[in-house]
PDB file of C-alpha atoms in Angstrom:
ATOM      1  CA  UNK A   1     -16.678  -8.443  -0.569  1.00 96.00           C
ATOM      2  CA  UNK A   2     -17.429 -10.375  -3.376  1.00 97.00           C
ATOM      3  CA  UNK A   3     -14.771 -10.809  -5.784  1.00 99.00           C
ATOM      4  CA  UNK A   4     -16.454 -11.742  -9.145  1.00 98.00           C
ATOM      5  CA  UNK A   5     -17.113  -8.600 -11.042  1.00 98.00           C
ATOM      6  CA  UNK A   6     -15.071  -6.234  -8.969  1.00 98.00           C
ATOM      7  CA  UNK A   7     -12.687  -3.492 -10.290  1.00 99.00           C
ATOM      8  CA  UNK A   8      -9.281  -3.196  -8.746  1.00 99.00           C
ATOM      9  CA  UNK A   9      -5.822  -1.666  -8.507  1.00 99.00           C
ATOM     10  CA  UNK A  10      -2.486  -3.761  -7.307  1.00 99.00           C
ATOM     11  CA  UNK A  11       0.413  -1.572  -7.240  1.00 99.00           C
ATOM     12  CA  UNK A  12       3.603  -3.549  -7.766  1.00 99.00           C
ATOM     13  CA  UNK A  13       1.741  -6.066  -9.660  1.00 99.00           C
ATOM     14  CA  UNK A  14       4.502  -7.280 -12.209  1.00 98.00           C
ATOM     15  CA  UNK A  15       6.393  -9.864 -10.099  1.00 97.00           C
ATOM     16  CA  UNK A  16       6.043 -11.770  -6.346  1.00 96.00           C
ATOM     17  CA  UNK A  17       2.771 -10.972  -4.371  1.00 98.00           C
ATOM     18  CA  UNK A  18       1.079  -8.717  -6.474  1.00 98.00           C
ATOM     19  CA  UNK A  19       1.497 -10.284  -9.895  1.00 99.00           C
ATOM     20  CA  UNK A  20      -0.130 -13.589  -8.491  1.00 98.00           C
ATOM     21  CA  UNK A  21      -2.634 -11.479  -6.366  1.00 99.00           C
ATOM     22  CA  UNK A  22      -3.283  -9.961  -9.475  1.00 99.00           C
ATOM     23  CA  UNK A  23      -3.657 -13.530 -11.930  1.00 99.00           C
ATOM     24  CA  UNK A  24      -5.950 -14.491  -8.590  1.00 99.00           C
ATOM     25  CA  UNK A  25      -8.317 -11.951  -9.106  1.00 99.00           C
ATOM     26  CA  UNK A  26      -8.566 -12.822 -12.809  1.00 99.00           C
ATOM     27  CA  UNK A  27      -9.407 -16.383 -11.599  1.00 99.00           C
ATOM     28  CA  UNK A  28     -11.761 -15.624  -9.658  1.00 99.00           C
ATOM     29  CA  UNK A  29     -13.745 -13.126 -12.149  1.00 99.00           C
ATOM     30  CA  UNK A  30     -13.236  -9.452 -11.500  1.00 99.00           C
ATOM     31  CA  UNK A  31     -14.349  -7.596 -14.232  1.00 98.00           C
ATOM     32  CA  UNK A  32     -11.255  -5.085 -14.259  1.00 99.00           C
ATOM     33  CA  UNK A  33      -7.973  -4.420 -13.056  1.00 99.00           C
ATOM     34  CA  UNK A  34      -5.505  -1.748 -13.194  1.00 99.00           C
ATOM     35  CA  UNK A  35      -1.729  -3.164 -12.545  1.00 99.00           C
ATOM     36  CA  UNK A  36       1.015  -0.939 -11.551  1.00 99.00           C
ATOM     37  CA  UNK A  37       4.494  -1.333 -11.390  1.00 99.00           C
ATOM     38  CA  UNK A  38       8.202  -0.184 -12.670  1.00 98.00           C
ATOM     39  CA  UNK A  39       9.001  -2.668 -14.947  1.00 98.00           C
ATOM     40  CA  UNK A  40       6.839  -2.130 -17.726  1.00 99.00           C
ATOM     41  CA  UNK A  41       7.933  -5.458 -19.492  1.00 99.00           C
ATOM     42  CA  UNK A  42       6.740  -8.242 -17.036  1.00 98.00           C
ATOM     43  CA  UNK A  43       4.075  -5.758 -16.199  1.00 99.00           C
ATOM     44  CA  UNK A  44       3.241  -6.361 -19.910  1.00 99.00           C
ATOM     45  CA  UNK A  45       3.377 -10.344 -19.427  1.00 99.00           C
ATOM     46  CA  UNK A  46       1.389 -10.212 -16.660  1.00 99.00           C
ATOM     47  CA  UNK A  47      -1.967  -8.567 -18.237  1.00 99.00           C
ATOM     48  CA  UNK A  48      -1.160 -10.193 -21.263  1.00 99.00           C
ATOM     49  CA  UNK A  49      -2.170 -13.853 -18.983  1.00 98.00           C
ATOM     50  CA  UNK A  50      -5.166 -11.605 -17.115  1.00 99.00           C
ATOM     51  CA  UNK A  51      -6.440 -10.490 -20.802  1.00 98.00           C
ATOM     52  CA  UNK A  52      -6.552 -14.185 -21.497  1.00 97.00           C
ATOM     53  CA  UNK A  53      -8.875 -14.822 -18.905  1.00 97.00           C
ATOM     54  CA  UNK A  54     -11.227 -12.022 -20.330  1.00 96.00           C
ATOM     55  CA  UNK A  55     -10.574  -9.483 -17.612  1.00 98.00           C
ATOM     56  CA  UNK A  56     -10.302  -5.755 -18.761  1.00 99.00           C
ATOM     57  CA  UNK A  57      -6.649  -4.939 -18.027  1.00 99.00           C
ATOM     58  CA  UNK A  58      -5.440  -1.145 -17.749  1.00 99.00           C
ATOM     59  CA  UNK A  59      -1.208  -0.934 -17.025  1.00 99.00           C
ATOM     60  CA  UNK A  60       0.222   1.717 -15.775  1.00 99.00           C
ATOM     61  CA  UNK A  61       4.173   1.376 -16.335  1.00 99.00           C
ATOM     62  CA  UNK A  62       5.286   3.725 -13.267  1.00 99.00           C
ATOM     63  CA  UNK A  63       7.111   4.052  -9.618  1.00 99.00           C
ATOM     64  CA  UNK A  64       4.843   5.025  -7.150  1.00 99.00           C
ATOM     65  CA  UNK A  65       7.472   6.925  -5.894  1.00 98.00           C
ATOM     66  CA  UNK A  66       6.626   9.510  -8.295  1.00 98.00           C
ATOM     67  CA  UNK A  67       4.345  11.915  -7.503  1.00 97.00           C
ATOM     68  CA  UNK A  68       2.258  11.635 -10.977  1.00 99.00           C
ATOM     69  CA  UNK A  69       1.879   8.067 -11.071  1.00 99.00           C
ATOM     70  CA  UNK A  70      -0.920   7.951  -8.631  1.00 99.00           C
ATOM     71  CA  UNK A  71      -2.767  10.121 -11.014  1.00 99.00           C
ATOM     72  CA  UNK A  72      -2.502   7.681 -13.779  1.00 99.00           C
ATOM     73  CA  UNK A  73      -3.187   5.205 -11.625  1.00 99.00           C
ATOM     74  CA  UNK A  74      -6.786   7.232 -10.915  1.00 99.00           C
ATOM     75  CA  UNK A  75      -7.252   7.732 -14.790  1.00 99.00           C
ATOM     76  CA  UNK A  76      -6.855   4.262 -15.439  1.00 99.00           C
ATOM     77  CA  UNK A  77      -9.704   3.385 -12.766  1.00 99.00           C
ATOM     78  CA  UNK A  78     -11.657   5.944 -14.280  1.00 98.00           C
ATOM     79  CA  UNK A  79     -11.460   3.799 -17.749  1.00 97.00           C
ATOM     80  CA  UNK A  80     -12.668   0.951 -16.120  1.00 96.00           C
ATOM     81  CA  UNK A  81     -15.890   2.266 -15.286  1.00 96.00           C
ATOM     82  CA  UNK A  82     -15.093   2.421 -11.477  1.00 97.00           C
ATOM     83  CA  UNK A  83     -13.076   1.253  -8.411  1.00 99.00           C
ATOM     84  CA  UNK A  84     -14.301  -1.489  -5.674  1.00 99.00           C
ATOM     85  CA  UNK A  85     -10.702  -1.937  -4.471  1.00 99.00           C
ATOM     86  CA  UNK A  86      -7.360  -0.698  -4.078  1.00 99.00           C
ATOM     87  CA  UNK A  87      -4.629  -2.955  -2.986  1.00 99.00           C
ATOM     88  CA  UNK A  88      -1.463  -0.791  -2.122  1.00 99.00           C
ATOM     89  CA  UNK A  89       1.190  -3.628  -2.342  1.00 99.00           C
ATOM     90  CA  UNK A  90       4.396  -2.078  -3.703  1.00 99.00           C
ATOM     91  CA  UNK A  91       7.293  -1.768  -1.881  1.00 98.00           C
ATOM     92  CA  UNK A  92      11.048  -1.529  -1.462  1.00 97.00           C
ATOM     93  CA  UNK A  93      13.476  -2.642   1.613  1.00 96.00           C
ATOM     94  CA  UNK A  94      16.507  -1.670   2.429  1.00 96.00           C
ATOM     95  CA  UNK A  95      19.667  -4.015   2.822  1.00 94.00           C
ATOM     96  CA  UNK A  96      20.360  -5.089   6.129  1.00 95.00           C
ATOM     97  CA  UNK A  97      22.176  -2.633   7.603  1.00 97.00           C
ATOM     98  CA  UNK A  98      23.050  -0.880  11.580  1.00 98.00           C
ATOM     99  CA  UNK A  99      21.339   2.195  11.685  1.00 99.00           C
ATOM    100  CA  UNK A 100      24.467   4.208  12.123  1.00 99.00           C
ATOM    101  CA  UNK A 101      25.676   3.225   8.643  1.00 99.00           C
ATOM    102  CA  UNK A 102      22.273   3.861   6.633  1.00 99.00           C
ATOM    103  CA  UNK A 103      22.119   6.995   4.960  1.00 99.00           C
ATOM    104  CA  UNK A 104      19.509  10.015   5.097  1.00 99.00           C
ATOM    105  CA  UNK A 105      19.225   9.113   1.212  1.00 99.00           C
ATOM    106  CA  UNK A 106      18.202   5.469   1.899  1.00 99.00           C
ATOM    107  CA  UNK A 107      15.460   6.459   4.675  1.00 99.00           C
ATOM    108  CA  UNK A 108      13.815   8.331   1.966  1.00 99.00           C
ATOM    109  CA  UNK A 109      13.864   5.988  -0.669  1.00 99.00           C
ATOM    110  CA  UNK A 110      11.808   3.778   1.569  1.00 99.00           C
ATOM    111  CA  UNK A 111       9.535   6.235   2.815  1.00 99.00           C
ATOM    112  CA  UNK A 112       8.804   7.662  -0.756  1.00 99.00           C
ATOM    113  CA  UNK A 113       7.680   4.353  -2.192  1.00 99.00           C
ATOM    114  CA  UNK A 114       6.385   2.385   0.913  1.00 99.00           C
ATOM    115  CA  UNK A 115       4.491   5.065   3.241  1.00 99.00           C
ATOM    116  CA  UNK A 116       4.397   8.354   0.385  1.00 99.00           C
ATOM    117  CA  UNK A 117       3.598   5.645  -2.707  1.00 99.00           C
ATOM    118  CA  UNK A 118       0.772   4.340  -0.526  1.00 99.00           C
ATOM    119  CA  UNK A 119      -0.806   7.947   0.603  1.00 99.00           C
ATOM    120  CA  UNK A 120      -0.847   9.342  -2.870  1.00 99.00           C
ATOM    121  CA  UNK A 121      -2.522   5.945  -4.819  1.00 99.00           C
ATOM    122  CA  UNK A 122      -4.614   6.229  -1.780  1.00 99.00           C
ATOM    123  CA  UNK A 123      -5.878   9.820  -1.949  1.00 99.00           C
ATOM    124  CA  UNK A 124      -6.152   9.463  -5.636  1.00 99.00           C
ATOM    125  CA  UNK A 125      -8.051   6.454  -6.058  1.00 99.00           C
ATOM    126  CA  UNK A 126     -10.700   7.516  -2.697  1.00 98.00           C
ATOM    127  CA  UNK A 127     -12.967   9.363  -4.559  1.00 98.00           C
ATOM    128  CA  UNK A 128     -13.194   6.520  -6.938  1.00 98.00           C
ATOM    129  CA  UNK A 129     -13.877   3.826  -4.104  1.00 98.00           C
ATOM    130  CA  UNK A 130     -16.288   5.991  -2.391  1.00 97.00           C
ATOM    131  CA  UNK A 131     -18.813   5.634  -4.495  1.00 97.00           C
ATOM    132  CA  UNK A 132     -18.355   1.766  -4.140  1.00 96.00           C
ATOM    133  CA  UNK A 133     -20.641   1.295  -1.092  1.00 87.00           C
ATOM    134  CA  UNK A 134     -18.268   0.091   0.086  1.00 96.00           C
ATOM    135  CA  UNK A 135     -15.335   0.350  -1.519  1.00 98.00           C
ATOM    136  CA  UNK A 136     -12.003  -1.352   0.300  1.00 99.00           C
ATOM    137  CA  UNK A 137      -8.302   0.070   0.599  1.00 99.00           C
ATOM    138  CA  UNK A 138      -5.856  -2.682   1.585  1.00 99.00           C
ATOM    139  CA  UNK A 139      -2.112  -1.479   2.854  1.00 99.00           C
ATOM    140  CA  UNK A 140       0.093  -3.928   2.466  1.00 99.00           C
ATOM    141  CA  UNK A 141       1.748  -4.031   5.810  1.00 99.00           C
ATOM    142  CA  UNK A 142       4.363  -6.951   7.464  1.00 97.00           C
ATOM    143  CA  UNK A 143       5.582  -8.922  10.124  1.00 96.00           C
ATOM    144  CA  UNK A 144       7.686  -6.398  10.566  1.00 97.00           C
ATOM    145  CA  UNK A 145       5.325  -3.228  10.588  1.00 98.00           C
ATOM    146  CA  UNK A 146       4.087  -5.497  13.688  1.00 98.00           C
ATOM    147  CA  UNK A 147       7.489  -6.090  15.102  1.00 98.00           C
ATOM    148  CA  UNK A 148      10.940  -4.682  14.944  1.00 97.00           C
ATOM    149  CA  UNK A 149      13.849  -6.769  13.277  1.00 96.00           C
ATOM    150  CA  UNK A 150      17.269  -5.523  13.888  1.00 97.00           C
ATOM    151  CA  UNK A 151      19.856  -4.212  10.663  1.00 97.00           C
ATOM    152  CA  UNK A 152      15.800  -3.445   8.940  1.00 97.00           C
ATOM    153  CA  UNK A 153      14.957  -0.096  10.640  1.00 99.00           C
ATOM    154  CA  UNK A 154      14.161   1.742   7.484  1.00 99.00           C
ATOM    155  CA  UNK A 155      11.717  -0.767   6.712  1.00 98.00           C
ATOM    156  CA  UNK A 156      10.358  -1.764   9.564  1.00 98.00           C
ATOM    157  CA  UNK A 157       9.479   2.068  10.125  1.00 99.00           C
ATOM    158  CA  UNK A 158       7.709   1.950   7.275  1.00 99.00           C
ATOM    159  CA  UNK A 159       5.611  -0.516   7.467  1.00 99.00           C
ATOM    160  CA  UNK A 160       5.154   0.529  11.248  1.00 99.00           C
ATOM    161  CA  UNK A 161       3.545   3.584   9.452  1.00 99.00           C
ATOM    162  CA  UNK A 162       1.221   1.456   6.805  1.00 99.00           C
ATOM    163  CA  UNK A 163      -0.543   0.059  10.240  1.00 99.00           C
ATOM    164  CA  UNK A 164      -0.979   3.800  11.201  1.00 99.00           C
ATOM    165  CA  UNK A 165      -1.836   5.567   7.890  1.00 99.00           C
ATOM    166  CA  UNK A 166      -4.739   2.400   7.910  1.00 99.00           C
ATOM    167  CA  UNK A 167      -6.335   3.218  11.345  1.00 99.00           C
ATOM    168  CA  UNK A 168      -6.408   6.101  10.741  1.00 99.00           C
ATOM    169  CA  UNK A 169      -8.110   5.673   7.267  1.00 99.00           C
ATOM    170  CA  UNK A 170     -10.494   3.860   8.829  1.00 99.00           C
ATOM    171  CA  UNK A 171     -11.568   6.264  11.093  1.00 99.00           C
ATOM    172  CA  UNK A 172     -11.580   9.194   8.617  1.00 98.00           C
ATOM    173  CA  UNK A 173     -13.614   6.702   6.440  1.00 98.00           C
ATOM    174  CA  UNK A 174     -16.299   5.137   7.691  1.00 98.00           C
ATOM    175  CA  UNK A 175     -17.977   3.766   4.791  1.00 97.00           C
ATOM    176  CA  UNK A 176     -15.017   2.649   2.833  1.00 98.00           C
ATOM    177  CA  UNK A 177     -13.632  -0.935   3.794  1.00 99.00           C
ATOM    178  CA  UNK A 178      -9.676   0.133   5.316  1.00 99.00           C
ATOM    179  CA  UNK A 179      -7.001  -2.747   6.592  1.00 99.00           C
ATOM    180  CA  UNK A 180      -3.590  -3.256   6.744  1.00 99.00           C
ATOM    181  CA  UNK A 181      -2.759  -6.300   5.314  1.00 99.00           C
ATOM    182  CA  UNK A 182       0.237  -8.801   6.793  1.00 98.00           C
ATOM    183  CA  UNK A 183       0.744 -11.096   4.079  1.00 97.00           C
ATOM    184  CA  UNK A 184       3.111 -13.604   6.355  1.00 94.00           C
ATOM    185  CA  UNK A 185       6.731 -14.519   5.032  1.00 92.00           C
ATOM    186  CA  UNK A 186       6.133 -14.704   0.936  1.00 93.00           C
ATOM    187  CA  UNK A 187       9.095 -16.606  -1.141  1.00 91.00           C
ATOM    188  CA  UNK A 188       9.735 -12.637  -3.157  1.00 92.00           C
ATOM    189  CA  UNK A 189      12.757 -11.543  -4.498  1.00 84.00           C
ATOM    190  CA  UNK A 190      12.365  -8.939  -1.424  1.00 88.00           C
ATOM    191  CA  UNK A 191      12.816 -11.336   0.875  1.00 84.00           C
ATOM    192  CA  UNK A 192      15.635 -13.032  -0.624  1.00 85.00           C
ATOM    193  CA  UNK A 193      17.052  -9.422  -0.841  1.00 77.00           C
ATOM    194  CA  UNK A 194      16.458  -9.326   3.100  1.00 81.00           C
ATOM    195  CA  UNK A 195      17.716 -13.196   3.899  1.00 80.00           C
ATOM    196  CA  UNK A 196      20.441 -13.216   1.114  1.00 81.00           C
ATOM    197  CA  UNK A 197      19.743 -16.399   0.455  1.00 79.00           C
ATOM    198  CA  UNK A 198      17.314 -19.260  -0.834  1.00 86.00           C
ATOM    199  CA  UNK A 199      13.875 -18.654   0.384  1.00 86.00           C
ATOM    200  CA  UNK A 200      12.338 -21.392  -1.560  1.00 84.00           C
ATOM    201  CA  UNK A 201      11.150 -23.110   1.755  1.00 85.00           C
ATOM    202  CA  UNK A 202       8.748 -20.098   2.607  1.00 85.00           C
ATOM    203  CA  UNK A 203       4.957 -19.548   0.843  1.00 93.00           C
ATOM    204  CA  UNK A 204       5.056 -19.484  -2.357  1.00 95.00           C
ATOM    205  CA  UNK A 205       3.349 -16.431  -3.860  1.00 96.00           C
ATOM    206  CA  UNK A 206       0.795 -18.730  -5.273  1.00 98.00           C
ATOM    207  CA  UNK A 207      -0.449 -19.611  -1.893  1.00 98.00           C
ATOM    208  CA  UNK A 208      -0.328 -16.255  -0.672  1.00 98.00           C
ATOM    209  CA  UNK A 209      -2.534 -14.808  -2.812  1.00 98.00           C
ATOM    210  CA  UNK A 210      -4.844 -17.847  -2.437  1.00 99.00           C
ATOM    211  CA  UNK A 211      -5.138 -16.644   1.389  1.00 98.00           C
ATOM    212  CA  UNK A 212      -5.297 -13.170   0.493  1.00 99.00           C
ATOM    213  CA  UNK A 213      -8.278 -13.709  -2.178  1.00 99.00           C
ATOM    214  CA  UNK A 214     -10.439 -15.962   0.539  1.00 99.00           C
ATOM    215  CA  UNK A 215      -9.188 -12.907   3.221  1.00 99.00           C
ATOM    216  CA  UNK A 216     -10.757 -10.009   0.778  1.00 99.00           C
ATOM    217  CA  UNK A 217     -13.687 -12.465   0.233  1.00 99.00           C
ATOM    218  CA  UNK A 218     -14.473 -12.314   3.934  1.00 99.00           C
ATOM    219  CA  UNK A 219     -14.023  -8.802   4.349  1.00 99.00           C
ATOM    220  CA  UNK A 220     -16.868  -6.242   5.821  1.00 98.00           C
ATOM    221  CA  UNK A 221     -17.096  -2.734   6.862  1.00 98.00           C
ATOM    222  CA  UNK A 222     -17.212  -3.734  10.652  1.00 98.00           C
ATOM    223  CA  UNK A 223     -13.631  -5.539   9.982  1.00 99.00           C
ATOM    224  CA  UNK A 224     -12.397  -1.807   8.749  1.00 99.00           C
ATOM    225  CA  UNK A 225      -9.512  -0.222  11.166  1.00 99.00           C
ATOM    226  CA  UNK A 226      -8.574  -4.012  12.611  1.00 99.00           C
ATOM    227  CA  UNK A 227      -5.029  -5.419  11.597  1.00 99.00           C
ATOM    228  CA  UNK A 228      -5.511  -8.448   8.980  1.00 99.00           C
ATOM    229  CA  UNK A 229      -2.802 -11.306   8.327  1.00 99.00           C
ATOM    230  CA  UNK A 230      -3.425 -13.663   5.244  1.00 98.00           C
ATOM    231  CA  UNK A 231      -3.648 -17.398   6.745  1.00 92.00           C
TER     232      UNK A 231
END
């Protein structure tokens, strides 16, 4: 998939992987992009720097968490003209913590923005890529949707279920481009949240969305179903 001219959505596109995914894309000439996220202020700054590079910017100032974001989300495509690709990025994680001490409450919160905030952008924003030809839906998966980590249950559930929800995408979909995505350990404020500590030793951002670019770049719709990591 060629990047120049495309039209895409990043969810959680106002800080750490999907802001510089998103100022990647702009570098690299899509035509259109529709960033989501919570914090409508550095959502703001962010397609402020993409408008500079003449891309068509839609925001959408929203938790995906709520069930009527992923409708604006759709609308917003719809103002660009169309949809080529849908990068489901945002997500929460929980603080490490034994499973005997974490909450029903806390389960959900995870589940509604990382599994539920994935499945509605996703079946709101399919009709759209559909008529790409193909059109590609990247899940935004982990490490640890891979492989279990211990005090990290709630997430790593989760993200077990992003590797799921995309296989079996990919078989429901055979002409739309579906992966999950394993972006490696990214210098975020998530995963300082998870280390509690300095994290300025891991990939920067930057270089993640470098690899993640070059990875859409190379994607086809034979490589639709099979588990992806950013190099």
């Amino acid at each position: 998939m060629r990047i120049r001219g495309i039209r895409a959505v990043v969810t959680g596109a106002s800080r750490g992987i999907g802001a510089a995914l998103a100022r990647e894309l702009g570098r690299r000439g899509a035509a259109g992009l529709v960033l989501a996220a919570r914090d409508a202020k550095r959502l703001a700054g962010v397609a402020c720097e993409l408008r500079g590079m003449k891309t068509q910017v839609e925001e959408v100032a929203g938790d995906v968490a709520w069930p009527e974001t992923a409708g604006r989300i759709a609308a917003a495509a719809e103002a660009l003209g169309g949809l080529d690709l849908v990068v489901n990025n945002a997500a929460v994680v929980n603080e490490p913590a034994d499973l005997a001490t974490i909450p029903d409450e806390e389960w959900r919160r995870i589940f509604e923005t990382n599994v539920l905030g994935a499945v509605r952008v996703a079946r709101a924003t399919l009709p759209l890529l559909a008529r790409a030809r193909p059109g590609c839906l990247l899940n935004i998966s982990s490490y640890w949707g891979r492989a279990g980590a211990a005090r990290f249950a709630p997430y790593c559930a989760s993200k077990f279920a992003i590797e799921g929800l995309s296989q079996s995408l990919a078989e429901e979909l055979p002409e739309t481009i579906v992966c999950a995505v394993n972006p490696g350990v990214v210098a975020t404020d998530m995963l300082a949240t998870a280390f509690g500590g300095d994290v300025s030793g891991y990939t920067s951002p930057e270089e993640c969305a470098r690899g993640f670019a070059d990875l859409i770049e190379s994607l086809e719709l034979a490589d639709s179903g099979r588990p992806q990591t950013v190099e």
